[in-house]
Short mmCIF file of C-alpha atoms in Angstrom, two decimals:
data_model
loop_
_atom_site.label_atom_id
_atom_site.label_comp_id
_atom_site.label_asym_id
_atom_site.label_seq_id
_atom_site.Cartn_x
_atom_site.Cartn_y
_atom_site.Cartn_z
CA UNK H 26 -139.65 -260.85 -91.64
CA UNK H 27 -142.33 -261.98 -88.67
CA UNK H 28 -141.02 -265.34 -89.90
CA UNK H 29 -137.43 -264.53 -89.18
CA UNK H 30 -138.15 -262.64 -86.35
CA UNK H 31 -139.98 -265.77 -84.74
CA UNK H 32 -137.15 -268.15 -85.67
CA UNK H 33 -134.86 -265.70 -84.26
CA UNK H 34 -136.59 -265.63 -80.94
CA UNK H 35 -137.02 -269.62 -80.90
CA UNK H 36 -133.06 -269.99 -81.31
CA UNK H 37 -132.34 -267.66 -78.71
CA UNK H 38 -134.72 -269.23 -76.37
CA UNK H 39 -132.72 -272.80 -77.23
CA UNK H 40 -129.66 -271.54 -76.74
CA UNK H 41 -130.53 -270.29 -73.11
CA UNK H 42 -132.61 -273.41 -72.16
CA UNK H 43 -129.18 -275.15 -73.43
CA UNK H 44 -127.13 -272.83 -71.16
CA UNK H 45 -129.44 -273.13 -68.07
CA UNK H 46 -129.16 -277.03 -68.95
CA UNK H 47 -125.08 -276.79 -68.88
CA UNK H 48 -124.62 -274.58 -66.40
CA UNK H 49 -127.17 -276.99 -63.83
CA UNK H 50 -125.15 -280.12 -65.27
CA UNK H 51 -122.09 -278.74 -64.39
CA UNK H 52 -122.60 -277.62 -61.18
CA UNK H 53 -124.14 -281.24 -60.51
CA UNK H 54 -120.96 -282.91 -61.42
CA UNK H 55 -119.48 -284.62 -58.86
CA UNK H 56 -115.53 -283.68 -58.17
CA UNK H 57 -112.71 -283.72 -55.58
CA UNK H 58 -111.30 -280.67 -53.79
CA UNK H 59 -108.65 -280.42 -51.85
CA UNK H 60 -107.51 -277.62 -49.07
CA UNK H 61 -103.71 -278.02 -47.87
CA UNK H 62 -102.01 -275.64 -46.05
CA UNK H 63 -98.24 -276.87 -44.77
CA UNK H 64 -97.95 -280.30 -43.88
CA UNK H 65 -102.23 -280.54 -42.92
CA UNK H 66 -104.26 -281.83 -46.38
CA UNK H 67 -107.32 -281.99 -46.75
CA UNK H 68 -109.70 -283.89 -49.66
CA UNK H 69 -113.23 -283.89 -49.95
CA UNK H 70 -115.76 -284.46 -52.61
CA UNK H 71 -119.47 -282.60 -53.07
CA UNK H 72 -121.14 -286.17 -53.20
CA UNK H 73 -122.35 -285.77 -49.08
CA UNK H 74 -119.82 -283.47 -48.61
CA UNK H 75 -117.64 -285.87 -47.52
CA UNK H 76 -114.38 -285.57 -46.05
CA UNK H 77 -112.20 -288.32 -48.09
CA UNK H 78 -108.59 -288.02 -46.88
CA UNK H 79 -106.78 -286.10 -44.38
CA UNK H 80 -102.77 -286.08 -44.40
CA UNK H 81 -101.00 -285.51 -41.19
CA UNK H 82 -97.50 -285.18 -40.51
CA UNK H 83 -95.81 -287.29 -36.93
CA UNK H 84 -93.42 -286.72 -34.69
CA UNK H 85 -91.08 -287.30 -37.49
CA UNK H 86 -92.74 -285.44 -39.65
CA UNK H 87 -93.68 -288.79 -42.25
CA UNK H 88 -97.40 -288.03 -43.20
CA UNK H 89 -100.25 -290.39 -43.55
CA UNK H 90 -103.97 -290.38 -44.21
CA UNK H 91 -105.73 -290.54 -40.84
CA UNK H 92 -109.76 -291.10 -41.79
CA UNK H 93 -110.92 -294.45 -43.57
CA UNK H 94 -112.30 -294.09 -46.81
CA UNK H 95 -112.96 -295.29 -50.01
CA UNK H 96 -109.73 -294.36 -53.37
CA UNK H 97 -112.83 -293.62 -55.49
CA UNK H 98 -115.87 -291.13 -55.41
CA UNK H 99 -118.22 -294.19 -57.15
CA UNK H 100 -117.54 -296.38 -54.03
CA UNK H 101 -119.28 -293.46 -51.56
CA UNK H 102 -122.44 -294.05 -53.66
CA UNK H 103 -123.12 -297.68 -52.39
CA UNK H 104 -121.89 -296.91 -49.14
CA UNK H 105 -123.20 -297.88 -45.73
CA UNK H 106 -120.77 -296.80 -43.37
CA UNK H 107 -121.38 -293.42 -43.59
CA UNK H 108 -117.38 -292.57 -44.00
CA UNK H 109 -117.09 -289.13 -43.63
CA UNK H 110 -119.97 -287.86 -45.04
CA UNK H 111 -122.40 -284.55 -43.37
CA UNK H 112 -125.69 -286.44 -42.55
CA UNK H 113 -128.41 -285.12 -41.98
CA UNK H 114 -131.60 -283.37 -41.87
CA UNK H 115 -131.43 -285.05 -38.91
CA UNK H 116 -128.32 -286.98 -37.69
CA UNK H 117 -128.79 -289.87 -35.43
CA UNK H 118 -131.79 -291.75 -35.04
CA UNK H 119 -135.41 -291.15 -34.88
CA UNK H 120 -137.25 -293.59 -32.81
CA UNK H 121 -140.52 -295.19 -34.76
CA UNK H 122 -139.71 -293.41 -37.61
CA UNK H 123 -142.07 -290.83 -36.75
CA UNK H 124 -142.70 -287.37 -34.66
CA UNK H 125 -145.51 -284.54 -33.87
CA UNK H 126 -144.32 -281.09 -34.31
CA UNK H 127 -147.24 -278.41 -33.87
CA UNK H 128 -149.63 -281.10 -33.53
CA UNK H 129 -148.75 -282.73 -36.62
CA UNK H 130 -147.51 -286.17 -37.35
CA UNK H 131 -144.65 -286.35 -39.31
CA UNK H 132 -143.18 -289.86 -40.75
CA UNK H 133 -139.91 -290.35 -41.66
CA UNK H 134 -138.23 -292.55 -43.93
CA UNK H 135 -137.48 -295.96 -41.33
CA UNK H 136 -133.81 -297.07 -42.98
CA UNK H 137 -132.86 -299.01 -39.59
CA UNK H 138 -135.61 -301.00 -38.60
CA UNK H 139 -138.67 -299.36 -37.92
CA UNK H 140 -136.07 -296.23 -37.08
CA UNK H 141 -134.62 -293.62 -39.16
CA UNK H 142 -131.02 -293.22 -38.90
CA UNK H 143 -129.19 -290.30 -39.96
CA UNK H 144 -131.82 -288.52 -42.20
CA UNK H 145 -133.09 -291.74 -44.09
CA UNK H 146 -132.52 -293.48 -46.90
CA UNK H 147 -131.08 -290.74 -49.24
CA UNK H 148 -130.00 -287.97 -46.62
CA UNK H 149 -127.49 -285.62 -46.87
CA UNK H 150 -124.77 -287.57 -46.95
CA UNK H 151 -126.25 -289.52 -50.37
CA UNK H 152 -127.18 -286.09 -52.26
CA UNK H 153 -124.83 -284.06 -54.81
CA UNK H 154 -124.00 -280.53 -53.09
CA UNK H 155 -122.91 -277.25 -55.24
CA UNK H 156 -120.07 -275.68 -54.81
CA UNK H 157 -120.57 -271.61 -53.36
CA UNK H 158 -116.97 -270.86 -52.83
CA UNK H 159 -113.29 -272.85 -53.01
CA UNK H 160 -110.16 -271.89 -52.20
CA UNK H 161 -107.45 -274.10 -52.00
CA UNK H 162 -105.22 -273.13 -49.78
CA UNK H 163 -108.17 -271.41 -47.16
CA UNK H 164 -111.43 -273.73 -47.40
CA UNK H 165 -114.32 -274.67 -49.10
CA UNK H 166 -117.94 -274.36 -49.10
CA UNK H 167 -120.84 -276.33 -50.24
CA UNK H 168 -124.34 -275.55 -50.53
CA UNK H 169 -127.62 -278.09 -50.53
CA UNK H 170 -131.36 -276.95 -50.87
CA UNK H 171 -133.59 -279.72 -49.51
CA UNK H 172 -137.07 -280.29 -50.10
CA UNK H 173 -140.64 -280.26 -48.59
CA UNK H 174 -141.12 -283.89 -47.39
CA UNK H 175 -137.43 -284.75 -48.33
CA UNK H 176 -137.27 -288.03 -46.34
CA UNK H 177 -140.32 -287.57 -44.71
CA UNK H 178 -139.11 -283.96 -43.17
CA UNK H 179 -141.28 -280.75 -43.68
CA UNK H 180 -140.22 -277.60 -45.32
CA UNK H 181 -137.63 -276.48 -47.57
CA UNK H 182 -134.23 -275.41 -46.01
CA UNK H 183 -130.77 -274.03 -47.41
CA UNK H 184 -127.64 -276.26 -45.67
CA UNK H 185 -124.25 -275.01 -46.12
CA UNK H 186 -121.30 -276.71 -44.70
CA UNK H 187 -117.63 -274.86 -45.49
CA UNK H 188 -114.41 -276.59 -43.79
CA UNK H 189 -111.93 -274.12 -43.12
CA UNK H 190 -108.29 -274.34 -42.59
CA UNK H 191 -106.82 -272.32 -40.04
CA UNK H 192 -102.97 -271.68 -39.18
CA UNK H 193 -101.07 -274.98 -40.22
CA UNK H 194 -102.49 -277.29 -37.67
CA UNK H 195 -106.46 -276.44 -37.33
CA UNK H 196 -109.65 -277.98 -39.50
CA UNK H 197 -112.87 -275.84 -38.77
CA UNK H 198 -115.78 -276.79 -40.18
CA UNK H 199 -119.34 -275.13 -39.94
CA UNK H 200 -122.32 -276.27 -40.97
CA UNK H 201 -125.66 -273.41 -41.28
CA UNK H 202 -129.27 -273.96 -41.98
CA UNK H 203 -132.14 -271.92 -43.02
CA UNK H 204 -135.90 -272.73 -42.95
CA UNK H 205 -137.48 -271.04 -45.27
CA UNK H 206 -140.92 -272.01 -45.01
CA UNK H 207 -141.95 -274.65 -42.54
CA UNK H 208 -140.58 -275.31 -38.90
CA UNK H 209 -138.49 -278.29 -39.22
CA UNK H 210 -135.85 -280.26 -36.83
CA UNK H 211 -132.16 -279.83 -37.79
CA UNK H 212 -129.37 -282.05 -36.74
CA UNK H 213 -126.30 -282.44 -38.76
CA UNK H 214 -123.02 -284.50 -38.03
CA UNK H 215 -119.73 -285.21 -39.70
CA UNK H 216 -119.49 -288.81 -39.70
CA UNK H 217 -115.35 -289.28 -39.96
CA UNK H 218 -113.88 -292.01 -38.61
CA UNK H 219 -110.50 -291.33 -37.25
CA UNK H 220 -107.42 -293.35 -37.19
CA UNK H 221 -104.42 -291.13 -35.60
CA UNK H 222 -101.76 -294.16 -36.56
CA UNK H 223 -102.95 -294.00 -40.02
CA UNK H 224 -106.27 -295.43 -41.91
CA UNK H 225 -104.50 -298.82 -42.59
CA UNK H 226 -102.75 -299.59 -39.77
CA UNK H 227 -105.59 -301.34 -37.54
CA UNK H 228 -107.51 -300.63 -34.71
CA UNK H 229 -107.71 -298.06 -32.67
CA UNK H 230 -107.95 -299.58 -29.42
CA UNK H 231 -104.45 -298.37 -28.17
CA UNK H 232 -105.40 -294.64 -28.64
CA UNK H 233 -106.14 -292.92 -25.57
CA UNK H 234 -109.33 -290.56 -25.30
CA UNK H 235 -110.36 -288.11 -23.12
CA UNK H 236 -114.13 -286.89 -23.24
CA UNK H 237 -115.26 -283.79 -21.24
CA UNK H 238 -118.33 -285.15 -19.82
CA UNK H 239 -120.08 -286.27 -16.90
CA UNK H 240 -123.22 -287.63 -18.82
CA UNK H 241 -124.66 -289.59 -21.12
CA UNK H 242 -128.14 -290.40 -22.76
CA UNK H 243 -128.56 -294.31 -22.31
CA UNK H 244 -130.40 -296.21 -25.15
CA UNK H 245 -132.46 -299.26 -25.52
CA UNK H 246 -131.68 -302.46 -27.88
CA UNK H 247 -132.36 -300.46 -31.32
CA UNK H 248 -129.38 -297.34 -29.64
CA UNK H 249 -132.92 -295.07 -28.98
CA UNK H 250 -132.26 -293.09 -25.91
CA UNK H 251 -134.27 -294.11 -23.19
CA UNK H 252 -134.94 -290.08 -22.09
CA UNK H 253 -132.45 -290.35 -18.63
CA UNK H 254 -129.75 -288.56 -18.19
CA UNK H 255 -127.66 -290.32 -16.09
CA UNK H 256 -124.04 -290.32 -14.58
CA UNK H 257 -120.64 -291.82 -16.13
CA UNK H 258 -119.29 -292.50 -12.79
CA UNK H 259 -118.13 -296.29 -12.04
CA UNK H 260 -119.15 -297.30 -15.60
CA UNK H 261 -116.71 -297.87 -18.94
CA UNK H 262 -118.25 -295.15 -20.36
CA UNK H 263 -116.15 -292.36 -17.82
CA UNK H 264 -112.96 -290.88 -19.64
CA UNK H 265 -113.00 -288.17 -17.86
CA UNK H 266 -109.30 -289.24 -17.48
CA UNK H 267 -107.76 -289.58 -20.73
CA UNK H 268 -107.37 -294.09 -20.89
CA UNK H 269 -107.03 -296.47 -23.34
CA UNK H 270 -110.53 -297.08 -25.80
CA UNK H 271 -109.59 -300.44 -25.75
CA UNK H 272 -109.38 -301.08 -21.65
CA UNK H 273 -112.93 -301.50 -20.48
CA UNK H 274 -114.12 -301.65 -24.05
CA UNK H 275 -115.18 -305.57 -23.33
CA UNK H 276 -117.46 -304.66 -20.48
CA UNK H 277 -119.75 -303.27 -23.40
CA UNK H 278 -121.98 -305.25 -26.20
CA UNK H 279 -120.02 -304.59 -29.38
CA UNK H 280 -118.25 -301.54 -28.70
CA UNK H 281 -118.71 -297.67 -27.73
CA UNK H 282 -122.07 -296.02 -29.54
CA UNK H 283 -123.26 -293.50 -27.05
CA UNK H 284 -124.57 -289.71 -26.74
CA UNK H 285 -122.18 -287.76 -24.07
CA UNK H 286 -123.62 -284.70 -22.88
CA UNK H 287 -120.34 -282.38 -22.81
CA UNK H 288 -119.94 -280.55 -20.10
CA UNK H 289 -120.33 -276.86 -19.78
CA UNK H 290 -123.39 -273.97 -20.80
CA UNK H 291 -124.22 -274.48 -24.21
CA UNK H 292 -124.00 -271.53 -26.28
CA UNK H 293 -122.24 -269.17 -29.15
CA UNK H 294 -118.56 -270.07 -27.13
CA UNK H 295 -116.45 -273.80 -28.09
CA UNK H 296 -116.53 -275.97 -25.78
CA UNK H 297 -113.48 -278.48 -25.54
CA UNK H 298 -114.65 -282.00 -26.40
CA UNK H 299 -112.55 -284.54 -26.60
CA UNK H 300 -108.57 -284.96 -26.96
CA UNK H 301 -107.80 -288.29 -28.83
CA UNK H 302 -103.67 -289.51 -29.10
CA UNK H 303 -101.70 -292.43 -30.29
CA UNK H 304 -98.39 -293.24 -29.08
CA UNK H 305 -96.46 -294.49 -31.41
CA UNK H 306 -96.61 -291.46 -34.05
CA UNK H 307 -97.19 -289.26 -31.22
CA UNK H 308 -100.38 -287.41 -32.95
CA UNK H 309 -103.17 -285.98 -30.54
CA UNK H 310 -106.13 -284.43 -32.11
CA UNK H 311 -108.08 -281.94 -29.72
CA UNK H 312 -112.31 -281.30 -30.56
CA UNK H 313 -114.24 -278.34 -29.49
CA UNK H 314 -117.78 -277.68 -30.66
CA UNK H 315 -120.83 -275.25 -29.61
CA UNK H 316 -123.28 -277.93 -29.46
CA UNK H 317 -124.63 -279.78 -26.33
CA UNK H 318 -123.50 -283.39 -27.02
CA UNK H 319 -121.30 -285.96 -29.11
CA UNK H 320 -121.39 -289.52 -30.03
CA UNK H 321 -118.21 -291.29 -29.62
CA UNK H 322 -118.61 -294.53 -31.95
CA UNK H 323 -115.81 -297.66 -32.18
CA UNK H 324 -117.08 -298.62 -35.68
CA UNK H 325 -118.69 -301.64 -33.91
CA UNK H 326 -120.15 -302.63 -37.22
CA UNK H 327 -117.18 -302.88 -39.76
CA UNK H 328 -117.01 -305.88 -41.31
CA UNK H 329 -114.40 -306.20 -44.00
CA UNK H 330 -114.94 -303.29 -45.80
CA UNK H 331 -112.53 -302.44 -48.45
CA UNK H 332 -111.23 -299.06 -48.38
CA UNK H 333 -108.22 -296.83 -49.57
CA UNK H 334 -105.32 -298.76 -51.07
CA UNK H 335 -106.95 -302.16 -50.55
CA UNK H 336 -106.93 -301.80 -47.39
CA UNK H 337 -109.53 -303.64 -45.32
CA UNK H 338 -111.37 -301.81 -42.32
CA UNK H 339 -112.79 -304.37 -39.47
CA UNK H 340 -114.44 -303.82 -36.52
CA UNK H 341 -112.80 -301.38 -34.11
CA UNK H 342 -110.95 -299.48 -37.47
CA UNK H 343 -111.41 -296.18 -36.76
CA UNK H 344 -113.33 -293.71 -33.76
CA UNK H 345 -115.88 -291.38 -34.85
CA UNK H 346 -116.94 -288.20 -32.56
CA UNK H 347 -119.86 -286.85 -34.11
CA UNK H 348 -120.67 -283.06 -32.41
CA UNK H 349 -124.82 -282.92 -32.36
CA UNK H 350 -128.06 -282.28 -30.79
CA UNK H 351 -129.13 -285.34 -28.56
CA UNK H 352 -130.36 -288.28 -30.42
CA UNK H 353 -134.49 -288.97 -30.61
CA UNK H 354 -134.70 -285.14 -28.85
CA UNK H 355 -137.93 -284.45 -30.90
CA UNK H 356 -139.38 -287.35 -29.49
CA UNK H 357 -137.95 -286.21 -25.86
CA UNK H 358 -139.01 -282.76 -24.39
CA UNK H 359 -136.82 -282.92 -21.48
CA UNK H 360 -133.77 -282.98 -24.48
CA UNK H 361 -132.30 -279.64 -26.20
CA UNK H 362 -134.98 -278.94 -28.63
CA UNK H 363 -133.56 -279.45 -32.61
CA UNK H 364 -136.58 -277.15 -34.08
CA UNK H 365 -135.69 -274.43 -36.44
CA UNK H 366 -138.31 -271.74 -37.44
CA UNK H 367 -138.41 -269.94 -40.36
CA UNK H 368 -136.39 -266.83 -39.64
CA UNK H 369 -133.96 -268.84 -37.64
CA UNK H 370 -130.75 -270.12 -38.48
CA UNK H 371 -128.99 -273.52 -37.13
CA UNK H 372 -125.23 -273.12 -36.47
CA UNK H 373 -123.02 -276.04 -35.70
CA UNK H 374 -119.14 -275.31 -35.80
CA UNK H 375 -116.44 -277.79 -34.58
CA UNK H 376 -113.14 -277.17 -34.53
CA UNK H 377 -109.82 -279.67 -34.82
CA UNK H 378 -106.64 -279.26 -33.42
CA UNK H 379 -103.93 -281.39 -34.74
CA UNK H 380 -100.38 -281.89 -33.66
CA UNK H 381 -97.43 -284.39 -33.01
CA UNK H 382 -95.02 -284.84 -30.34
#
């Protein structure tokens, strides 16, 4: 009977093991979602969280896919463009790799150079998230628990990230953190490239862009910010005035890949960002955020890279404005501090605003 009994308890035992085991496998699986709500749709995928396609309707009311990507989830696995993906623990770069927090030295993973850029090697954007909540036609949450010394950054911390669709013409998307046992910086980014005319149709030098701010944080050769703050005025970086991306665009090595500091008090209120529009399907695509600065990027470094439908994305393809903390601020004191405490929480929201006229 002891005999029985034991065998008993040994098969139960299995059979949970072999649950826990199918349950974990499952929610490791990597998938597509997709959020639509009238003529705005929305796809994403929990491999980085990445935003994959988003349908808009024009003036006419024809739709087409306005962010580059890639037709399969495989292809985001080997890719180095960052398309759409949340990155992070820290987004941007990290000059030398390294930096002291509480009079420790920390060393990050150096994936650009002797720099880290956008978490490392394997950040967020290369790591399969869980799925906490879906629903299709209201928005979509995924949840990531990263490690002590993941990437060279200390302390475990809970990430969330849910995009939310709101009315028939609005994207939100907010990404949370939570130390849970070490201090740690947190910087996270959606890294979408835009294309209002559609992801195939070329560059996006003929869109016009406004950008609410005064400032930016210049960078030396390797894009690490200097530490100045300085003024737009008189320079191609000042859009102040919604103009043309492509009419000083020349004046610059390679392209746009700078920090704005947006104007206004940071705090718990959106700030308006940037308004982006192309002419000829008459699509404008307002940003507002609650954090202190964005980097407006012309995909300087596109070279031929196969995307959705064959299509091939070259330099100047598509815009990204990446909401964020300043780049290299735990190496800069005079820059908005990125450390979260245990205790704390890190909020980031942006919010889209799509339309056609």
């Amino acid at each position: 009977m002891a005999n029985k009994q034991l065998s008993l308890h040994v098969v139960t035992v299995l059979v949970l093991l072999l649950s826990c085991f199918v349950n974990y496998s499952v929610s490791k699986q990597i998938k597509t979602y997709k959020l639509t709500r009238g003529k705005l749709s929305v796809t994403f995928t929990n491999y980085g969280a990445v935003m994959i396609s988003l349908l808009l309707p024009d003036r006419h009311g024809k739709q087409d896919d306005v962010v580059l990507g890639f037709d399969t989830v495989d292809a985001y696995k080997n890719d180095t463009t960052y398309f759409g993906a949340i990155v992070g623990r820290v987004a941007n770069r990290i000059g030398g790799a390294k930096f002291e927090l509480n009079g420790q030295l920390y060393k990050t993973d150096p994936n650009e150079g002797h720099n880290t850029l956008h978490g490392g090697t394997k950040g967020f954007g290369d790591v399969i998230w869980s799925v906490e909540n879906y629903v299709p036609t209201s928005h979509i949450t995924f949840i990531y628990h990263s490690f002590d010394g993941e990437e060279g950054f200390p302390g475990n911390v809970t990430v969330k990230v849910t995009y939310m669709l709101i009315g028939e013409n609005k994207l939100a998307l907010k990404m949370e953190a939570k130390p849970l046992n070490k201090p740690t910086p947190i910087n996270l980014a959606l890294h979408t490239y835009w294309n209002l005319h559609g992801h195939n149709s070329g560059d996006i030098l003929s869109h016009k862009i406004q950008l609410l701010a005064k400032k930016i944080t210049p960078v030396d050769e390797e894009l690490i910010p200097t530490g100045e703050i300085t003024s737009i005025k008189g320079t191609p970086y000042d859009f102040l005035e919604p103009r043309e991306i492509g009419s000083r665009i020349q004046e610059l090595p390679g392209g746009y890949d700078i920090n704005y500091v947006i104007d206004g008090i940071v705090g718990k209120h959106l700030r308006k960002t940037a308004v982006v529009s192309e002419k000829v399907t008459g699509r404008k695509m307002e940003l507002w955020t609650n954090q202190p600065g964005v980097q407006f990027y012309t995909s300087n470094l596109l070279t031929s890279v196969v995307g959705k439908g064959n299509a091939v994305y070259k330099k100047y393809a598509g815009l990204c404005l990446e909401t964020q903390g300043f780049p290299d601020s735990v190496n800069h004191k005079n820059f908005p501090s990125q450390i979260v405490n245990p205790g704390e929480s890190y909020l980031h929201v942006m919010l889209f605003r799509f339309t056609a006229h």
